[in-house]
mmCIF file of C-alpha atoms in Angstrom:
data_model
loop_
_atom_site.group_PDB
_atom_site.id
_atom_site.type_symbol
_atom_site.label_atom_id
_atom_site.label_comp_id
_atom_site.label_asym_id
_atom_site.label_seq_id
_atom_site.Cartn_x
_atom_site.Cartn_y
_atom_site.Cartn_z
ATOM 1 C CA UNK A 1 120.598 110.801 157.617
ATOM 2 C CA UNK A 2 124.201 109.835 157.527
ATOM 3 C CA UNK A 3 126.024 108.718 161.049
ATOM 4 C CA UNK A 4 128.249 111.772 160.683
ATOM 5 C CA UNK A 5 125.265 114.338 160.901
ATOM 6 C CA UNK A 6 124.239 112.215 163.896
ATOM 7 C CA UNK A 7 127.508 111.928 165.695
ATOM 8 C CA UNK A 8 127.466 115.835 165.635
ATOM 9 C CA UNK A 9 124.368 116.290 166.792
ATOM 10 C CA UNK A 10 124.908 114.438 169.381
ATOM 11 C CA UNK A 11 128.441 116.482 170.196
ATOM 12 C CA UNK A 12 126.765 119.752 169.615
ATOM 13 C CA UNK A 13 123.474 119.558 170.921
ATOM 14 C CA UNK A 14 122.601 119.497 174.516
ATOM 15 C CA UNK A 15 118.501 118.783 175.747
ATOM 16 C CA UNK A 16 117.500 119.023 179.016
ATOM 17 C CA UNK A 17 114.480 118.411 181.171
ATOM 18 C CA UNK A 18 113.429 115.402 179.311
ATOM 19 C CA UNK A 19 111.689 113.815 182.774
ATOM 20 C CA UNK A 20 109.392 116.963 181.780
ATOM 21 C CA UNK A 21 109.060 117.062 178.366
ATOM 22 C CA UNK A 22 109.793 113.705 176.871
ATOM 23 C CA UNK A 23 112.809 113.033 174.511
ATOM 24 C CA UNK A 24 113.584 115.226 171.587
ATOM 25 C CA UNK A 25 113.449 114.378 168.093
ATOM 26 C CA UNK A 26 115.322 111.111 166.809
ATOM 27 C CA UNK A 27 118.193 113.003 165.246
ATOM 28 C CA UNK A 28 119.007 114.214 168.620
ATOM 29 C CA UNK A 29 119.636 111.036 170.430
ATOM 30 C CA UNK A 30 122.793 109.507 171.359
ATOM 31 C CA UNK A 31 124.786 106.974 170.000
ATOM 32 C CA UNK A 32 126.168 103.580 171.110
ATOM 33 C CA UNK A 33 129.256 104.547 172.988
ATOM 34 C CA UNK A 34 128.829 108.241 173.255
ATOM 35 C CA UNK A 35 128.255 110.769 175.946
ATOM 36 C CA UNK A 36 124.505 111.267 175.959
ATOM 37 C CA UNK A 37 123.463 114.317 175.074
ATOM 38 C CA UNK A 38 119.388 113.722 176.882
ATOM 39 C CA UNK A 39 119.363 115.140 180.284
ATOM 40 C CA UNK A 40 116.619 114.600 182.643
ATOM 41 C CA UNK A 41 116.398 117.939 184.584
ATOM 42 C CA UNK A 42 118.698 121.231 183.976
ATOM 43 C CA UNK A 43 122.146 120.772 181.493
ATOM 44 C CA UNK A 44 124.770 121.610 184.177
ATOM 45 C CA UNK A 45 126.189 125.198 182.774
ATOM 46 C CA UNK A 46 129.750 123.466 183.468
ATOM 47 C CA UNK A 47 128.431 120.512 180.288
ATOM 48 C CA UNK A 48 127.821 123.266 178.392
ATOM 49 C CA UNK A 49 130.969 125.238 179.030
ATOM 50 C CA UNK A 50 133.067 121.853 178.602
ATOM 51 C CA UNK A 51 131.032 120.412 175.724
ATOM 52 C CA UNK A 52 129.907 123.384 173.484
ATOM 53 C CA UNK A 53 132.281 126.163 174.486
ATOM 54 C CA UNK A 54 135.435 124.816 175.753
ATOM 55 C CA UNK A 55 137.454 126.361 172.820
ATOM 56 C CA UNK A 56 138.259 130.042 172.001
ATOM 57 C CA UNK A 57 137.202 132.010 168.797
ATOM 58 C CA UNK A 58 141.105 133.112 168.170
ATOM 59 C CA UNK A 59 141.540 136.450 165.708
ATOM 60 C CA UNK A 60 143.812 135.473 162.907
ATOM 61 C CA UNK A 61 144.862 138.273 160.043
ATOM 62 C CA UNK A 62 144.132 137.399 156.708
ATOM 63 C CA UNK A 63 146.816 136.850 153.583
ATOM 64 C CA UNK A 64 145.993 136.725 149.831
ATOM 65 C CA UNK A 65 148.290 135.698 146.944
ATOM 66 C CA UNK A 66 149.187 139.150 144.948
ATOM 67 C CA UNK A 67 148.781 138.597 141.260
ATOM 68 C CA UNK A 68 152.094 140.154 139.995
ATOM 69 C CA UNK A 69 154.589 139.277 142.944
ATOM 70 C CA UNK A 70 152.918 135.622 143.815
ATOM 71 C CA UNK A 71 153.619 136.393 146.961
ATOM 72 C CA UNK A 72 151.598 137.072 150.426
ATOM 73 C CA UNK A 73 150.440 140.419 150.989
ATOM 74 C CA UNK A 74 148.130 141.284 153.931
ATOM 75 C CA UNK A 75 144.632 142.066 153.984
ATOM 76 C CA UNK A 76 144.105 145.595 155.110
ATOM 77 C CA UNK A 77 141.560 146.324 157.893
ATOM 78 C CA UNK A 78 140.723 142.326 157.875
ATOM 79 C CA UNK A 79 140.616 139.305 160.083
ATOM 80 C CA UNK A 80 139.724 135.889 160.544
ATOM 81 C CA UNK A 81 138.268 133.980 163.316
ATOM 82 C CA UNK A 82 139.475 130.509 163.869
ATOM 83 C CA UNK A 83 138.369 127.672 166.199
ATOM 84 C CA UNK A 84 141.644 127.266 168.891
ATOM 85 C CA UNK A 85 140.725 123.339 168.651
ATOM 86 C CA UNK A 86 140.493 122.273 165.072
ATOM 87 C CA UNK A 87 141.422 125.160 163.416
ATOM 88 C CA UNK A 88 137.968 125.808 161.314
ATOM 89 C CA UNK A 89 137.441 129.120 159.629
ATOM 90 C CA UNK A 90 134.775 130.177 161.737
ATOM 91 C CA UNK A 91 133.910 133.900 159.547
ATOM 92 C CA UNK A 92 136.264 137.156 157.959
ATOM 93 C CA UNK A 93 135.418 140.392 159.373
ATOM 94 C CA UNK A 94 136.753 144.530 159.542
ATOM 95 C CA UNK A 95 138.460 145.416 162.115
ATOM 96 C CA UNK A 96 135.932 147.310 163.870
ATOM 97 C CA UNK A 97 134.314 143.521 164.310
ATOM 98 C CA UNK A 98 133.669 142.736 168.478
ATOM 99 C CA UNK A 99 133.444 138.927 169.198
ATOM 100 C CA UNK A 100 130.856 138.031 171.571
ATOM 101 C CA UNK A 101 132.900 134.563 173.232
ATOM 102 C CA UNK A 102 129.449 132.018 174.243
ATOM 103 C CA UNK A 103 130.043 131.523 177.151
ATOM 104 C CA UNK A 104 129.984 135.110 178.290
ATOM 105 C CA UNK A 105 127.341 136.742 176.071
ATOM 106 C CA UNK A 106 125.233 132.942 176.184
ATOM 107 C CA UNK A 107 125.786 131.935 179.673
ATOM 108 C CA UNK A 108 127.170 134.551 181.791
ATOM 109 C CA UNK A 109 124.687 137.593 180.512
ATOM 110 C CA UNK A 110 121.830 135.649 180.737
ATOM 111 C CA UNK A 111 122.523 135.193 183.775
ATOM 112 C CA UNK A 112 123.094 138.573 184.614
ATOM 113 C CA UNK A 113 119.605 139.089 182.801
ATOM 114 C CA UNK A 114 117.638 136.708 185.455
ATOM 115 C CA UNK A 115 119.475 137.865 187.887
ATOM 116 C CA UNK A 116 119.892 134.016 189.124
ATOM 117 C CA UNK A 117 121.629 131.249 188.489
ATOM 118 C CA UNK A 118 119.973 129.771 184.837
ATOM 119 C CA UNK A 119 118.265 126.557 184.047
ATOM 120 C CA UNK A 120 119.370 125.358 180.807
ATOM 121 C CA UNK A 121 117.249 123.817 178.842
ATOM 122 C CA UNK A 122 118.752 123.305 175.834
ATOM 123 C CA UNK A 123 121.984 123.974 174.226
ATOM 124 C CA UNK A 124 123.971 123.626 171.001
ATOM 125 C CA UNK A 125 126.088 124.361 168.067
ATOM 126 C CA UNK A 126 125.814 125.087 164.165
ATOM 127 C CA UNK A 127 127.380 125.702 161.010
ATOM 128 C CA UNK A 128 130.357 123.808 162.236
ATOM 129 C CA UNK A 129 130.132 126.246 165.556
ATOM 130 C CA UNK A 130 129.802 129.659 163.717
ATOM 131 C CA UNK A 131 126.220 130.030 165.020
ATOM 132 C CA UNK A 132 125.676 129.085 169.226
ATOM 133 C CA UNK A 133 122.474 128.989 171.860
ATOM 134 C CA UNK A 134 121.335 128.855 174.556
ATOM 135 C CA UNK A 135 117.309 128.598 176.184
ATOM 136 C CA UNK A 136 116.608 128.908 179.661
ATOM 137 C CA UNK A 137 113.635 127.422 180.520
ATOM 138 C CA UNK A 138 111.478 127.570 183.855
ATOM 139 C CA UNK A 139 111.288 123.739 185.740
ATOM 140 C CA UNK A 140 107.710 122.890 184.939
ATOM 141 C CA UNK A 141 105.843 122.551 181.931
ATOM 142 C CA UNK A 142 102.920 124.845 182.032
ATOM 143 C CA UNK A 143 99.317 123.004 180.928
ATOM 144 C CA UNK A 144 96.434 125.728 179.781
ATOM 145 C CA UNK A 145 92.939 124.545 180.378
ATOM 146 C CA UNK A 146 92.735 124.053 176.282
ATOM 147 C CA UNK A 147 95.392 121.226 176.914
ATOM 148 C CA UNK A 148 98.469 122.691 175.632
ATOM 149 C CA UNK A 149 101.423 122.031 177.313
ATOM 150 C CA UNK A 150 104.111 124.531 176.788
ATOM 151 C CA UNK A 151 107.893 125.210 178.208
ATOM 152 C CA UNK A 152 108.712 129.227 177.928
ATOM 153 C CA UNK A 153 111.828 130.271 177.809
ATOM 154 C CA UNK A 154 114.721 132.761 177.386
ATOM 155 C CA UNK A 155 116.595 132.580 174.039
ATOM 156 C CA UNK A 156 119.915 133.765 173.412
ATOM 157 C CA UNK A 157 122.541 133.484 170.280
ATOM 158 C CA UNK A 158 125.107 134.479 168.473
ATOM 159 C CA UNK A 159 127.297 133.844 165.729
ATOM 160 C CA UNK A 160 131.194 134.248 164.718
ATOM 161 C CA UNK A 161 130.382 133.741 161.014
ATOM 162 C CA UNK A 162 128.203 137.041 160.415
ATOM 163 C CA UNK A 163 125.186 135.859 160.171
ATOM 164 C CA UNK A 164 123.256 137.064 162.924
ATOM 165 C CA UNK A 165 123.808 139.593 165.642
ATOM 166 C CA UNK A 166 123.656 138.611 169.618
ATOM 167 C CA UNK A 167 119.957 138.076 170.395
ATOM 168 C CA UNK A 168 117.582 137.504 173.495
ATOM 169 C CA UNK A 169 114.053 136.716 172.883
ATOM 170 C CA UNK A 170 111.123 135.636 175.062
ATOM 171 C CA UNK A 171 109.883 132.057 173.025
ATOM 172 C CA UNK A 172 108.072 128.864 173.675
ATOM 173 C CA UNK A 173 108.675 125.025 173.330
ATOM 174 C CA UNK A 174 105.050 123.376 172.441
ATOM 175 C CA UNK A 175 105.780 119.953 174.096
ATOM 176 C CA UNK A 176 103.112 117.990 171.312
ATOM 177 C CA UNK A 177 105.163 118.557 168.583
ATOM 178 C CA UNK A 178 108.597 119.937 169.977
ATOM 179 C CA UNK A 179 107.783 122.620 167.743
ATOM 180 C CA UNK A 180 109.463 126.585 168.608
ATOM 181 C CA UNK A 181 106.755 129.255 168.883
ATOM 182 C CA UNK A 182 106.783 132.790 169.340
ATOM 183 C CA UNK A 183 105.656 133.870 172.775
ATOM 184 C CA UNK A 184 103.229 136.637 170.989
ATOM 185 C CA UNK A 185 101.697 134.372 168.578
ATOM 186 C CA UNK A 186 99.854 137.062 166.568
ATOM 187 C CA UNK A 187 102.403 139.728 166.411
ATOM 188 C CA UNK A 188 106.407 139.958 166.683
ATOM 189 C CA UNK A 189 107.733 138.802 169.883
ATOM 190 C CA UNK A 190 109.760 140.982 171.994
ATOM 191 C CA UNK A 191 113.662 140.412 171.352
ATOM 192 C CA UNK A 192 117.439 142.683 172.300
ATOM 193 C CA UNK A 193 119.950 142.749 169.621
ATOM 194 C CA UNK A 194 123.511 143.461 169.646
ATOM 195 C CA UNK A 195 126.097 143.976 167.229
ATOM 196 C CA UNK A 196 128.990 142.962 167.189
ATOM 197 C CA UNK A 197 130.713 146.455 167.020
ATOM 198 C CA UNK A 198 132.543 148.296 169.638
ATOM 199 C CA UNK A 199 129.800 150.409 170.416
ATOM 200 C CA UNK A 200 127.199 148.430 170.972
ATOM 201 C CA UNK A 201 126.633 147.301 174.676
ATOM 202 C CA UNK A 202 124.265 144.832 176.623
ATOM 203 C CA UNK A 203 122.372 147.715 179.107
ATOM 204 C CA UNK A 204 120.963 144.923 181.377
ATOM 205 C CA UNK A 205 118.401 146.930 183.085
ATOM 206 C CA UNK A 206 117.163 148.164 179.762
ATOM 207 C CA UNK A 207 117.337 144.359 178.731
ATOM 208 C CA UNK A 208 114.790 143.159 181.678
ATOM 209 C CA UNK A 209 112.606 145.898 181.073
ATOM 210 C CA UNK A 210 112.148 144.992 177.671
ATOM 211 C CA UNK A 211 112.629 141.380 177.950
ATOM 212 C CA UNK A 212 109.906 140.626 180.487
ATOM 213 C CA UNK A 213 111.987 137.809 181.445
ATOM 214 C CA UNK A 214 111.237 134.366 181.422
ATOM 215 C CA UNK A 215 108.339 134.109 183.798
ATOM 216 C CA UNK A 216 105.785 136.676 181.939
ATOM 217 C CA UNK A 217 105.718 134.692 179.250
ATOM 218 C CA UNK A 218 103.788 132.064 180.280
ATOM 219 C CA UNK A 219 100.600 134.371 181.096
ATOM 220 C CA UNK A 220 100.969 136.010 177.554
ATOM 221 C CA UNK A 221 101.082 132.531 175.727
ATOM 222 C CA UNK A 222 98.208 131.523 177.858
ATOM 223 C CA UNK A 223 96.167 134.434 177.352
ATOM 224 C CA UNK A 224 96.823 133.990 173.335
ATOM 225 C CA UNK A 225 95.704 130.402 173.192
ATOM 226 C CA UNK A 226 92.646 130.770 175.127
ATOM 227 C CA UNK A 227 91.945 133.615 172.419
ATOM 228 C CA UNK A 228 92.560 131.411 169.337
ATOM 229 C CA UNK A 229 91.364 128.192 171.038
ATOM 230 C CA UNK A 230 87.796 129.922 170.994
ATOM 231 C CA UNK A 231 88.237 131.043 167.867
ATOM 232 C CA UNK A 232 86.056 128.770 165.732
ATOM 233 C CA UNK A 233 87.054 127.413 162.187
ATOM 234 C CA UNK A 234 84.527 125.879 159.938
ATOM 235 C CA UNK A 235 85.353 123.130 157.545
ATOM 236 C CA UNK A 236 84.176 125.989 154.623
ATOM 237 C CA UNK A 237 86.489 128.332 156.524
ATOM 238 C CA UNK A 238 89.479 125.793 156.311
ATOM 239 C CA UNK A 239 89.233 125.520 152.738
ATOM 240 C CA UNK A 240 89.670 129.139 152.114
ATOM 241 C CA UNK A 241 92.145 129.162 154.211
ATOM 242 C CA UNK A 242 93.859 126.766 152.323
ATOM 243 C CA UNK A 243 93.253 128.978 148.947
ATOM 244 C CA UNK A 244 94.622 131.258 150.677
ATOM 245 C CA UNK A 245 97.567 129.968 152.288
ATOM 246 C CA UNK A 246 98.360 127.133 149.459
ATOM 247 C CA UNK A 247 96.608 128.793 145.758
ATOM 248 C CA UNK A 248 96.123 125.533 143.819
ATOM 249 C CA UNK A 249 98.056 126.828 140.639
ATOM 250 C CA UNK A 250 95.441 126.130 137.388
ATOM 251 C CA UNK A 251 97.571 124.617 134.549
ATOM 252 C CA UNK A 252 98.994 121.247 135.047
ATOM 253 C CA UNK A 253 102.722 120.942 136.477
ATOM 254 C CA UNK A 254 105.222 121.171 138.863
ATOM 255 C CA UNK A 255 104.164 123.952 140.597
ATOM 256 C CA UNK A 256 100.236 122.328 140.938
ATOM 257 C CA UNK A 257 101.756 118.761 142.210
ATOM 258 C CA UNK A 258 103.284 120.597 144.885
ATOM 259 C CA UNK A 259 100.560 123.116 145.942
ATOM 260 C CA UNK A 260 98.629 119.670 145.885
ATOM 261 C CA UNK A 261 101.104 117.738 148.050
ATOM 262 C CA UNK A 262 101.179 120.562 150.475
ATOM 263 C CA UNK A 263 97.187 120.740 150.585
ATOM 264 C CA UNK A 264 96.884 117.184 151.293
ATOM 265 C CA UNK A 265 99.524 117.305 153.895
ATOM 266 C CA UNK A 266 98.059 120.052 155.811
ATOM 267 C CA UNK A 267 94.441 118.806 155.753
ATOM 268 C CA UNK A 268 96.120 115.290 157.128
ATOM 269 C CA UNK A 269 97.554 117.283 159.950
ATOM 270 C CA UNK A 270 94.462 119.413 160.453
ATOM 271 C CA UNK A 271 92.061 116.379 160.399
ATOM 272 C CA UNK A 272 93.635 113.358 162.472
ATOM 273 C CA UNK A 273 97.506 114.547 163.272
ATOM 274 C CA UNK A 274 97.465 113.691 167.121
ATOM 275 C CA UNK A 275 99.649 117.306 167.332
ATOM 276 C CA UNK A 276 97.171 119.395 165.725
ATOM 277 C CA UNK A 277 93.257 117.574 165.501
ATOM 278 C CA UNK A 278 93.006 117.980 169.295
ATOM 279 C CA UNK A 279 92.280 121.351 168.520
ATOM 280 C CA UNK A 280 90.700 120.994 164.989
ATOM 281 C CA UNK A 281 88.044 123.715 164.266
ATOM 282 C CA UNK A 282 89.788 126.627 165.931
ATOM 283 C CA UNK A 283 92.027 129.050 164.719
ATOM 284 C CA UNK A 284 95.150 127.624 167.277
ATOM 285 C CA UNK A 285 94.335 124.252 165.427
ATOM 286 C CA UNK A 286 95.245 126.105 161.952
ATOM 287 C CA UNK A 287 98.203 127.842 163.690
ATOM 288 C CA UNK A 288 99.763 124.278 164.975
ATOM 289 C CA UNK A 289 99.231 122.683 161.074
ATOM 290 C CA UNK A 290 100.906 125.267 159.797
ATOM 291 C CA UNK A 291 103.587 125.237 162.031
ATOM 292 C CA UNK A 292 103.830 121.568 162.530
ATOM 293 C CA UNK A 293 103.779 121.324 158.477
ATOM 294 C CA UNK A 294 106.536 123.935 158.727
ATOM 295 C CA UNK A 295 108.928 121.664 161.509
ATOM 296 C CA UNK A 296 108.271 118.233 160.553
ATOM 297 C CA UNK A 297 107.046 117.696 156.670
ATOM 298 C CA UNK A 298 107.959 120.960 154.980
ATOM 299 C CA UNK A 299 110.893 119.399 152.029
ATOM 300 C CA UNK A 300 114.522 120.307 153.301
ATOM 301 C CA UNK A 301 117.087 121.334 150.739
ATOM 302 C CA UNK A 302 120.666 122.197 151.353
ATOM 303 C CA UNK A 303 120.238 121.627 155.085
ATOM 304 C CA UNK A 304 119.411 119.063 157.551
ATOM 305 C CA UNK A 305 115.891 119.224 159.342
ATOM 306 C CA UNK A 306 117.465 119.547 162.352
ATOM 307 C CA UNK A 307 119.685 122.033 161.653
ATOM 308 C CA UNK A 308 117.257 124.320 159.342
ATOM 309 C CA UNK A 309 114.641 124.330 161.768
ATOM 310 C CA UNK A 310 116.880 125.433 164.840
ATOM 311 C CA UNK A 311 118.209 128.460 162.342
ATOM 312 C CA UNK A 312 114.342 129.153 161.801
ATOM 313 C CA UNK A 313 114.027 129.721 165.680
ATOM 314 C CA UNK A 314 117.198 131.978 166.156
ATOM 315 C CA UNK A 315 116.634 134.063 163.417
ATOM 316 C CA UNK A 316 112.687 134.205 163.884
ATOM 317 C CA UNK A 317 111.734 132.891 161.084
ATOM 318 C CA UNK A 318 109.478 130.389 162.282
ATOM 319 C CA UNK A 319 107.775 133.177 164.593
ATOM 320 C CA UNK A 320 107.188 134.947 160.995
ATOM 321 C CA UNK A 321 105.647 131.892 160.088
ATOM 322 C CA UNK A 322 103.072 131.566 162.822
ATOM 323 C CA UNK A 323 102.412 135.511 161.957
ATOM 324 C CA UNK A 324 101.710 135.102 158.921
ATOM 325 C CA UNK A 325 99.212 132.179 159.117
ATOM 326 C CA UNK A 326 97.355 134.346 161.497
ATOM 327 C CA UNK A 327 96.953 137.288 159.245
ATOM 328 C CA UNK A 328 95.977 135.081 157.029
ATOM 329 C CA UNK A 329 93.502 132.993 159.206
ATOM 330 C CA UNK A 330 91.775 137.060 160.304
ATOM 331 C CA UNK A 331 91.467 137.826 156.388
ATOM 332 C CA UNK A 332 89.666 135.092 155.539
ATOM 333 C CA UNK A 333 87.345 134.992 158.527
ATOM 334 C CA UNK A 334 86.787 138.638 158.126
ATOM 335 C CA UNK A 335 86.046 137.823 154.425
ATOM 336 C CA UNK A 336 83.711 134.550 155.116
ATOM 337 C CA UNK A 337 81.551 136.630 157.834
ATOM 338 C CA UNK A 338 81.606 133.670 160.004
ATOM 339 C CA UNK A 339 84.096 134.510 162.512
ATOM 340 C CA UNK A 340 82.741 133.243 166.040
ATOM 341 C CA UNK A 341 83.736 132.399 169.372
ATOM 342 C CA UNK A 342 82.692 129.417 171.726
#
């Protein structure tokens, strides 16, 4: 990884209560003569305000060059948005377009959301700041009795590029792997979107209602591991998992090296990975292969790990991802006729 992609990492990312759960990835530490970006209890909303979000998404209108004059002729019914420091094209967009400035719709609605003043957990920029967040986490890390330690937390983002509308969701940090989970593992986790249109408003009481806040979570992640944690997995049952997960493609290629790579990798993880073979012969030990295969070995292209996998965890992806292996896992336990408890 080149010293560029780590100098803005370290710019544009902000982790906080290491004391609690241990440093983040390498990619996110700081370099020799930087501000360090590691911060043992809460980031102070004023580092995020003056690191992340001390510039302004400024509305620009947009020119093209006419064809038959050569000349500049505005762009009817569109604008640009612009970072006030460096200039960067941050996105186009119709005038009907509403820009939802981070530190109001990141820092100063969740706030209103908690009703209290928020404990930041993490914090950061993408896509050259066209994509923000924000978690709020709760000060302790929460241990369940099947010895998974777990940070929930409040998610919010947004984006001046067009990719994403403004979203809360309820999520987890799983401290083994510093993987993102869904707070529902087995079905689609409760979330508030906005768009960025004129119309569409934050109701904050409808918000908490739906939201649950922050503190809920912990009993429903709690309640799902236990579930899954005495869930039993036979070897035999792993394998068709695999098939069914991973086919193993029958003429020789590409595609087979691969589905072979992938099949090795995920029986590694499943059979002496320190983040996953705690809880080998379960169904949460499939769900944290998968997911751990997903954040950590899974091949990158056109992106940086760090980067992709933060993307995964704003847009839900990688909640669709622990869904999926689920519906999976039920299939093929249904099919086997060995599904069991402990």
């Amino acid at each position: 990884m080149s010293r560029e992609t780590l100098e803005w990492l370290n710019k544009n990312t902000l982790i906080g209560f290491t004391e609690k759960r241990g440093t983040a990835w390498h990619y996110r530490r700081s370099l020799q003569g930087t501000e360090p970006n590691h911060y043992s209890g809460a980031i102070p909303v004023e580092d995020v305000k003056r690191r992340l979000f001390g510039w302004e998404a400024v509305s620009s209108p947009v020119y093209v060059e006419s064809p038959l004059t050569g000349g500049l002729e505005r762009a009817p019914d569109r604008r640009a948005y612009l970072r006030s420091d460096n200039g960067y094209i941050l996105g186009y967009f119709g005038e009907g377009y509403e820009p939802h400035p981070y530190d109001e719709w990141l820092i100063d609605k969740i706030a209103s959301l908690l009703d209290a003043e928020v404990s930041i957990g993490s914090a950061g920029l993408l896509r050259e700041g066209a994509v923000a967040w924000v978690s709020v986490e709760v000060p302790e890390t929460i241990t369940t009795p099947e010895g998974v330690e777990f940070r929930p937390n409040l998610f919010g983002a947004t984006s001046f590029d067009g990719s994403l509308t403004t979203t809360f969701k309820r999520a987890v940090t799983n401290i083994v792997c510093d993987n993102t989970m869904g707070a529902g593992l087995a079905e689609s986790g409760q979330e508030i979107k906005i768009k960025h249109s004129r119309n569409s408003k934050l109701r904050l009481a409808e918000a908490r209602e739906a939201l649950n806040l922050i503190y809920q979570t912990a009993d429903r992640f709690s309640a799902e591991v236990k579930h899954l944690c005495e869930t039993t997995v036979t070897d035999r049952q792993w394998d068709a998992f695999l098939d069914a997960h991973t086919p193993m493609p029958e003429d020789k290629g590409q595609s087979r090296t691969l589905a072979e790579k992938k099949r090795d990798t995920l029986a590694r993880l499943w059979n002496h990975d320190a983040r996953v073979a705690p809880w080998h012969g379960t169904a949460y030990g499939v769900v944290q292969a998968v997911n751990t295969y997903t954040h950590h070995e899974q091949t990158v292209r056109n992106a940086q790990r760090a980067e992709r996998n933060m993307l995964r965890a704003i847009t839900g992806d990688i909640h669709k991802v622990d869904h999926a292996t689920l519906a999976t896992l039920a299939t093929v336990l249904d099919d086997t006729g060995l599904m069991a408890t402990a």
